[in-house]
XYZ file of C-alpha atoms in Angstrom:
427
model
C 23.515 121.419 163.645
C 24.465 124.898 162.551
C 21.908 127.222 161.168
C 19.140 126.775 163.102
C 15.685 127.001 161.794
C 13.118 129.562 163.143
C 10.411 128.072 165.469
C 8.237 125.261 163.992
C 4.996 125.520 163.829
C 3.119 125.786 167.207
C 0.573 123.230 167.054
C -2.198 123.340 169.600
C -2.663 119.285 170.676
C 0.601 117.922 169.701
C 3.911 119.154 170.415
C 6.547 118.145 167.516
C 10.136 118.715 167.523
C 12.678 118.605 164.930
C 14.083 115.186 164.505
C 17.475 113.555 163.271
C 14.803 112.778 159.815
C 14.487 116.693 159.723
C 17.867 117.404 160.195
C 18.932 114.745 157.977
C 16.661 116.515 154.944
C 17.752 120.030 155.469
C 21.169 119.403 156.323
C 22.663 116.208 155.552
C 23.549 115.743 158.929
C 21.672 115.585 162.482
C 22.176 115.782 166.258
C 21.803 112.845 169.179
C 21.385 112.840 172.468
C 19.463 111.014 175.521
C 16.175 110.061 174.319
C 16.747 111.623 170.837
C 18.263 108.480 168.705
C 19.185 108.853 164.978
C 16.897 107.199 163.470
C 18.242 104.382 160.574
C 17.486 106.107 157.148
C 19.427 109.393 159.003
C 22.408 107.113 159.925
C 22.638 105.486 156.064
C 22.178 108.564 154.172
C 24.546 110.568 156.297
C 26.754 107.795 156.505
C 26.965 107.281 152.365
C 27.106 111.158 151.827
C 30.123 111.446 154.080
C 31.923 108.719 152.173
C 31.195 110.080 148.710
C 33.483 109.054 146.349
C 32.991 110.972 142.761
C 35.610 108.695 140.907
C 33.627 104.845 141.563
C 30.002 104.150 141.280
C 28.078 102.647 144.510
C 26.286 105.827 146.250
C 23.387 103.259 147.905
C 20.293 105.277 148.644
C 18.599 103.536 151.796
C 14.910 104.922 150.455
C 14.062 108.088 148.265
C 11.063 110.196 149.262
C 8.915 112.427 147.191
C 9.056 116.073 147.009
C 5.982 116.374 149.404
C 8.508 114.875 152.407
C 10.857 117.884 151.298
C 7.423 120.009 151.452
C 6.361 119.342 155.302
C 9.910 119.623 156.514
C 10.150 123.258 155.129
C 6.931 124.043 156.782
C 7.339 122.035 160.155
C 11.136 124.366 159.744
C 9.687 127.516 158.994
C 11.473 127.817 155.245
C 10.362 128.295 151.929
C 10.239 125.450 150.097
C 12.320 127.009 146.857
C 15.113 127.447 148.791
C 15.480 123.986 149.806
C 14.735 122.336 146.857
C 17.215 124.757 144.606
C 19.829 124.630 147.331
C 19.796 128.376 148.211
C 19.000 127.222 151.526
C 22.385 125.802 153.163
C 22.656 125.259 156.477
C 25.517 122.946 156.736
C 28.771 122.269 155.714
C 27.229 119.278 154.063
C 25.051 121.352 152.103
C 27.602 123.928 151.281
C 29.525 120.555 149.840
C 26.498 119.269 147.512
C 25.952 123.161 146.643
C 29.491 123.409 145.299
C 29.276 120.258 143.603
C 26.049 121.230 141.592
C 27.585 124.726 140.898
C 30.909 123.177 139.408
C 29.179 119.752 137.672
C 30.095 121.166 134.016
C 34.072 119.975 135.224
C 32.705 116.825 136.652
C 33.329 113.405 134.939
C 30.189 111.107 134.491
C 31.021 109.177 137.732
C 31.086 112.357 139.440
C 27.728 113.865 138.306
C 26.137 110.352 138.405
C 27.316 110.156 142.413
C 26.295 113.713 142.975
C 23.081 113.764 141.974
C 22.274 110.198 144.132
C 23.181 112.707 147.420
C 20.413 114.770 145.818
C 17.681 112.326 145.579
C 18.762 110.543 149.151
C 17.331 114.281 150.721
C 14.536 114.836 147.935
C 16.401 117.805 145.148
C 15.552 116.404 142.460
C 14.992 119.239 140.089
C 19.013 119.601 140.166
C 19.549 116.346 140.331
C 17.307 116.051 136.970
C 19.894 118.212 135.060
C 22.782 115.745 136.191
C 21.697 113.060 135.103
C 20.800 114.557 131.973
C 23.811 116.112 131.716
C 25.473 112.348 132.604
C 23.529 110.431 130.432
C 24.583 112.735 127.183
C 28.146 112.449 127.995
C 27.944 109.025 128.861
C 30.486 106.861 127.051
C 30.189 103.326 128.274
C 27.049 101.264 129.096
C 27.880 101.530 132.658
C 27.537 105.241 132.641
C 24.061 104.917 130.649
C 22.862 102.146 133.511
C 23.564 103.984 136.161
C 22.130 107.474 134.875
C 19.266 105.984 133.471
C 18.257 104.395 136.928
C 18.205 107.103 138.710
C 16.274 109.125 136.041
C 13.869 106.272 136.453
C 13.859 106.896 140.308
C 13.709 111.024 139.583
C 10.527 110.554 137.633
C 8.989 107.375 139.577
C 9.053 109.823 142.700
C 8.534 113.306 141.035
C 6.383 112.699 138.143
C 4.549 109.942 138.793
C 6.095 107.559 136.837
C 5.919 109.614 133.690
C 9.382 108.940 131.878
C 9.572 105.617 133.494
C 9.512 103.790 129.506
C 12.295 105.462 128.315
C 14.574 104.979 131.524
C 13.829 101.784 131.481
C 14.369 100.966 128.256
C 17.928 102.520 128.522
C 18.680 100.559 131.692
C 18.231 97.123 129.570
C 19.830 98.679 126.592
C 23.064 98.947 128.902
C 22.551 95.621 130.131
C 21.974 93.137 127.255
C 25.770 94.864 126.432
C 27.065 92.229 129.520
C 29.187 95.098 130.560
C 26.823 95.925 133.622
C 27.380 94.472 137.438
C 25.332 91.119 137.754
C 23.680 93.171 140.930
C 22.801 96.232 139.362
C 20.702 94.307 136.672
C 19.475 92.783 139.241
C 18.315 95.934 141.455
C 16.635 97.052 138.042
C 15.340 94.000 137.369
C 13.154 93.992 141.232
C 12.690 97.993 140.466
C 10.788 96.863 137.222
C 8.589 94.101 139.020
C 7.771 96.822 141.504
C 6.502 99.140 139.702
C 4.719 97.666 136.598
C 2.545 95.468 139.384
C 1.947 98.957 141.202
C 1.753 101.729 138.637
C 2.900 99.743 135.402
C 5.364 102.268 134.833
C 6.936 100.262 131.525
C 5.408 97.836 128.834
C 4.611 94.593 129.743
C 7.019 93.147 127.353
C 9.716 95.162 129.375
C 8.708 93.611 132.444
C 8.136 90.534 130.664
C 12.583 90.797 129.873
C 13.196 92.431 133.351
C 10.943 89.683 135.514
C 13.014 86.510 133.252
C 16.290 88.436 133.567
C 16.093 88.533 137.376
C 14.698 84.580 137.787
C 17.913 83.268 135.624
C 20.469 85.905 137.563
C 19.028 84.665 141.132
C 19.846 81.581 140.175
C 22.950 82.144 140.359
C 22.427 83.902 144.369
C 25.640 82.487 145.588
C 28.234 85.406 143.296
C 25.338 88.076 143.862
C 25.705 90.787 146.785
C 22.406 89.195 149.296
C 20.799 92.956 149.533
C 20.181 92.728 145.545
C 18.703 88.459 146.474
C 16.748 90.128 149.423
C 15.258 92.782 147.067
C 14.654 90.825 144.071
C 12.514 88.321 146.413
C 10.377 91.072 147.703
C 9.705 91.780 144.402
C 8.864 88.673 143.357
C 6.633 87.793 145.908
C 4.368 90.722 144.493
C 3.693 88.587 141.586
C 1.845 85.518 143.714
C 0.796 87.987 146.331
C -1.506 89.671 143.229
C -3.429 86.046 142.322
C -3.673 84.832 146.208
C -1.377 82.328 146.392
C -0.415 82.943 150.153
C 1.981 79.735 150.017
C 4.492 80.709 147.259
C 4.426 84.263 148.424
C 5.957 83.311 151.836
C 8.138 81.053 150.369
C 9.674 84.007 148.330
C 9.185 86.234 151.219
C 11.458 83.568 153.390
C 13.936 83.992 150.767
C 13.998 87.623 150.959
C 14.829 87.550 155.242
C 17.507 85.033 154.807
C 19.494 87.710 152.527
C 18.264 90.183 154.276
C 20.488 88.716 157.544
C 23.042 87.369 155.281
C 23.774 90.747 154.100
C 23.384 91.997 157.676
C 25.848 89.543 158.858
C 28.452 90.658 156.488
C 28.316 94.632 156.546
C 26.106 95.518 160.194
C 25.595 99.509 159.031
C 22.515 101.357 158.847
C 22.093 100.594 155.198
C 22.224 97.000 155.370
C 19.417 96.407 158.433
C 16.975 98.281 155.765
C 16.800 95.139 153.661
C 14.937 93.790 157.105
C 13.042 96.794 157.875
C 11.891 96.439 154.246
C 11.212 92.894 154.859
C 8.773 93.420 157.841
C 7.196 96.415 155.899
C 6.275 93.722 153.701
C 5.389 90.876 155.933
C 3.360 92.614 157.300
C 1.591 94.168 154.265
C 1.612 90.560 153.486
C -0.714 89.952 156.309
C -2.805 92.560 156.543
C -3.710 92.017 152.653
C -3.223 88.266 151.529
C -3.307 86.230 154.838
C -5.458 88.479 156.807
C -4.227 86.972 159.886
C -3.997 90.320 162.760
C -2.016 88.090 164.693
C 1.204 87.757 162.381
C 0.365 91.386 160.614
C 0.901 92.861 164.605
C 4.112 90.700 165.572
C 5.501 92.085 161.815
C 4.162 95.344 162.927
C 5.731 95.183 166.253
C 9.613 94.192 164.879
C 9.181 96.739 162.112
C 8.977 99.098 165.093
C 11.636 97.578 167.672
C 14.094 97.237 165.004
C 13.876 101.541 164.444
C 11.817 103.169 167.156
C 13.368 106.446 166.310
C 11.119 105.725 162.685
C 7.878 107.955 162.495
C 6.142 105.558 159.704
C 6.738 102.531 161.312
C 3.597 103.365 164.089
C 2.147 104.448 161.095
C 2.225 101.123 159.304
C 1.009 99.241 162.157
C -1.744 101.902 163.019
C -2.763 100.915 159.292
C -3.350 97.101 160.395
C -5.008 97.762 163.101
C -7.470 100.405 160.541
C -7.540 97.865 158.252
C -8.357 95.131 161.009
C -11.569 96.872 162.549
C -9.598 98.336 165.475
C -9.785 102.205 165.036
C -8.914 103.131 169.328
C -6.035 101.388 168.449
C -5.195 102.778 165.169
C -5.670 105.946 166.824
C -3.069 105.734 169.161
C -0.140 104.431 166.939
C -1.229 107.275 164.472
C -0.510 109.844 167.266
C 3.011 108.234 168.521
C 3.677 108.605 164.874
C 2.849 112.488 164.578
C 4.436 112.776 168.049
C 7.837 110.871 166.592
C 8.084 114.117 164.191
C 8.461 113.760 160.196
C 8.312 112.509 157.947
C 4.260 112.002 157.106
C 3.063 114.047 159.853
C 0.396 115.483 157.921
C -0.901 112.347 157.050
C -0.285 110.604 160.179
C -2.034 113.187 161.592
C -4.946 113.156 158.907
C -5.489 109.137 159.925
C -5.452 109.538 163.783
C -8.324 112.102 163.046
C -10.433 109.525 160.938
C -9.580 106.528 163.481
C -10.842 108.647 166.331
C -13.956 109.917 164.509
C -14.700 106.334 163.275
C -14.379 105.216 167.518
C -16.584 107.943 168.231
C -14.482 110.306 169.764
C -15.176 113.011 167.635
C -13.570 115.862 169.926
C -9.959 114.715 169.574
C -10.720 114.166 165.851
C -11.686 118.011 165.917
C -8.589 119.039 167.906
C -6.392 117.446 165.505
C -8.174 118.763 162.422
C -7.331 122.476 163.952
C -4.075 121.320 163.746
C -3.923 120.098 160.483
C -5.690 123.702 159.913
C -2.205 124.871 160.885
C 0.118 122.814 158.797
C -2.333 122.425 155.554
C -4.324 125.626 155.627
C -5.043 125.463 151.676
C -6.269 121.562 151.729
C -10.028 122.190 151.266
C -11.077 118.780 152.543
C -9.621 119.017 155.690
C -10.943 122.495 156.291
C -14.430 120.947 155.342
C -14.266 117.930 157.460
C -12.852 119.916 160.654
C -16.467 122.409 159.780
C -18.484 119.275 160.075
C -17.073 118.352 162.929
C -17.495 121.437 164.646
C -20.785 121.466 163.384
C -21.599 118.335 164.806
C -20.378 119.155 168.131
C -21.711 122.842 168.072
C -18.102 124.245 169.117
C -18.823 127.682 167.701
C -15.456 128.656 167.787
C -13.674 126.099 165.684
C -16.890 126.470 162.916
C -15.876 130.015 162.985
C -12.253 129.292 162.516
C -12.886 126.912 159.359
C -15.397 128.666 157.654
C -13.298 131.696 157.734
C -10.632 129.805 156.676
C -12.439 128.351 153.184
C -14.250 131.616 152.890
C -10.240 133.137 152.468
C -9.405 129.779 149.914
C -12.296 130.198 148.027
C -12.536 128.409 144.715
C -8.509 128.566 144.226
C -6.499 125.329 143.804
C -6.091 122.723 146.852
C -2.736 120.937 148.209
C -2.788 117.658 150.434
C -1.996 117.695 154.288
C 0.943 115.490 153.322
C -0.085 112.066 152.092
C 2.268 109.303 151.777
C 3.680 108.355 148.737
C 2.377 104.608 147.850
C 6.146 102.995 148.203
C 8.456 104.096 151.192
């Protein structure tokens, strides 16, 4: 990839190298080679940006991370932040591409700036995506245009601001739908969206999700016309809903229905895009077992095909460490939580941060130290971590790392804190 970054940040227990994720973020395209495979959100999003088309809708977006993922690469890359995020920053003909469009969106039709800014949430802009859409959704002149602007302001704000606009995109999104002039599948996708996120966040009214949840049971009744990735995410969705009261039975039933569209959809169109509606499927199986069944057994062999189907994936060692956690097996935890930080972005900060815990909770409080140093290094302002690396050092009466962390919150002082990285609650 051209424009190299300057060296990342030397950590002292863990040696991290840019990955294709990395490369993906800052450049919209990445490098392979022996032992260095793309991993499979890299392959979609590079794939979709490279067939951009600003004249049709369909930009897919494989998964949408928050700003803080845009955050860690800049510091694992040496770069500021700003210049990512505003695009001042372009290493890449890619880049340079997506720069141009931004610069010249006042000549773009609504297609065109609706398409754009999707590039610019698949690799986390979304302050200039933001002003798209806006721009998009004011110019819009059929109900198609409004759909397709308003759901990705919904996923802008669902990512960015916590939700906080979530109402009104929503809101818009059925406006543009009760019209019947909107893809079956697209109400559909907005319909699981809704499910999602009232039963996480409640990011609408519940008579909203009250119309969204009915709209999607009468249009997947109808499963046989609909694209199987929109069947395959509306049943994750719905399985949410028994999954909150315990019913264990009817949540695996929808869960079943959710992997055979998953490999439907598979079967018809094998890319990189297409195999996440089973990665997302296992994330959720074996959420689904870790939380409802509480069966270790099933939660691991989830666990274990989340990871073979995308080794090259970071969070998918993290999402099994966090059965094991959540199981009573910290040494184990532990280790998946390292092979996760060693795997590169994103969430190595909080990868990192649970590997500490895990190995403080098994008693082996000297590699919890060692990686709290670390974290030192990629989090310096995060006051608890500075805090609980002191107390560790404390408690093992290493003079030199208490020195190192009390300096370091003696220079914070009382000013404002940041997070070593966590993970946004949906991936």
């Amino acid at each position: 990839m051209s424009g190299a970054a300057p060296d990342p940040i030397a950590f002292e227990t863990v040696e991290i190298q840019a990955n294709t994720f990395q490369e993906t973020l800052l450049g919209l395209e990445y490098t392979t080679g022996p032992g260095r495979p793309a991993d499979l959100f890299s392959r979609a999003c590079v794939e979709q940006y490279a067939d951009l088309r600003l004249d049709r809708f369909g930009y897919l977006l494989a998964q949408v991370f928050e700003p803080n993922v845009l955050h860690e690469a800049a510091l694992l890359a040496g770069l500021s932040y700003d210049s990512l995020a505003d695009l001042s920053h372009r290493p890449t003909e890619p880049v340079e591409r997506l720069a141009a469009l931004v610069r010249d969106a006042v000549d773009l039709p609504v297609t065109a700036l609706v398409n754009t800014a999707a590039a610019l949430i698949s690799v986390s802009r979304f302050d200039p995506a933001e002003r798209l859409l806006a721009d998009a959704y004011s110019r819009a002149a059929t109900p198609r245009e409004r759909f397709e602007a308003a759901m990705l302001a919904f996923v802008v704000t669902n990512r960015r601001d916590d939700g906080a606009d979530s109402p009104r995109q929503f809101d818009r999104m059925r406006e543009a739908a009760e019209t019947g002039e909107v893809p079956e599948d697209r109400v559909l996708d907005a319909c699981s969206q809704a499910v999602v996120w009232y039963l996480k966040r409640k990011e609408l009214p519940e008579a909203e999700y009250d119309w969204f949840r009915a709209t999607g049971a009468r249009l997947a009744e109808t499963r046989d016309r609909l694209d199987p990735g929109a069947i395959s995410s509306w049943y994750r969705a719905l399985a949410m809903v028994p999954a909150a009261v315990g019913e264990a039975e009817t949540t695996r039933r929808y869960m079943e229905y959710a992997r055979e569209a998953a490999e439907d959809t598979m079967a018809r169109r094998p890319r990189a895009y297409e195999t996440h509606f089973m990665k997302t499927y296992h994330e959720s199986s074996l959420k689904e077992h870790m939380y409802l069944t509480r069966d270790l057994d099933r939660a691991e062999e989830a666990g274990r095909a989340l990871i073979a189907l995308d080794p090259a994936w970071a969070p998918s060692y993290g999402e099994l460490a966090e059965a094991y956690a959540a199981f009573g097996r910290p040494e184990q935890a532990a280790a998946l939580y390292e092979q996760a930080v060693a795997a590169g972005p994103p969430y190595v900060g909080y990868h990192m941060l649970r590997a500490a815990r895990c190995h403080q909770k098994a008693g082996a409080d000297d590699r919890a130290l060692a990686l709290h140093r670390d974290l030192a290094r990629l989090a310096p302002d995060d006051e608890q971590v500075l805090r609980a690396g002191l107390d560790l050092a404390d408690g093992l009466g290493d003079d030199t790392s208490r020195y190192r962390f009390q300096t370091a919150l003696e220079r914070l002082g009382h000013a404002g804190t940041r997070g070593a990285g966590p993970r946004a609650e949906d991936r």
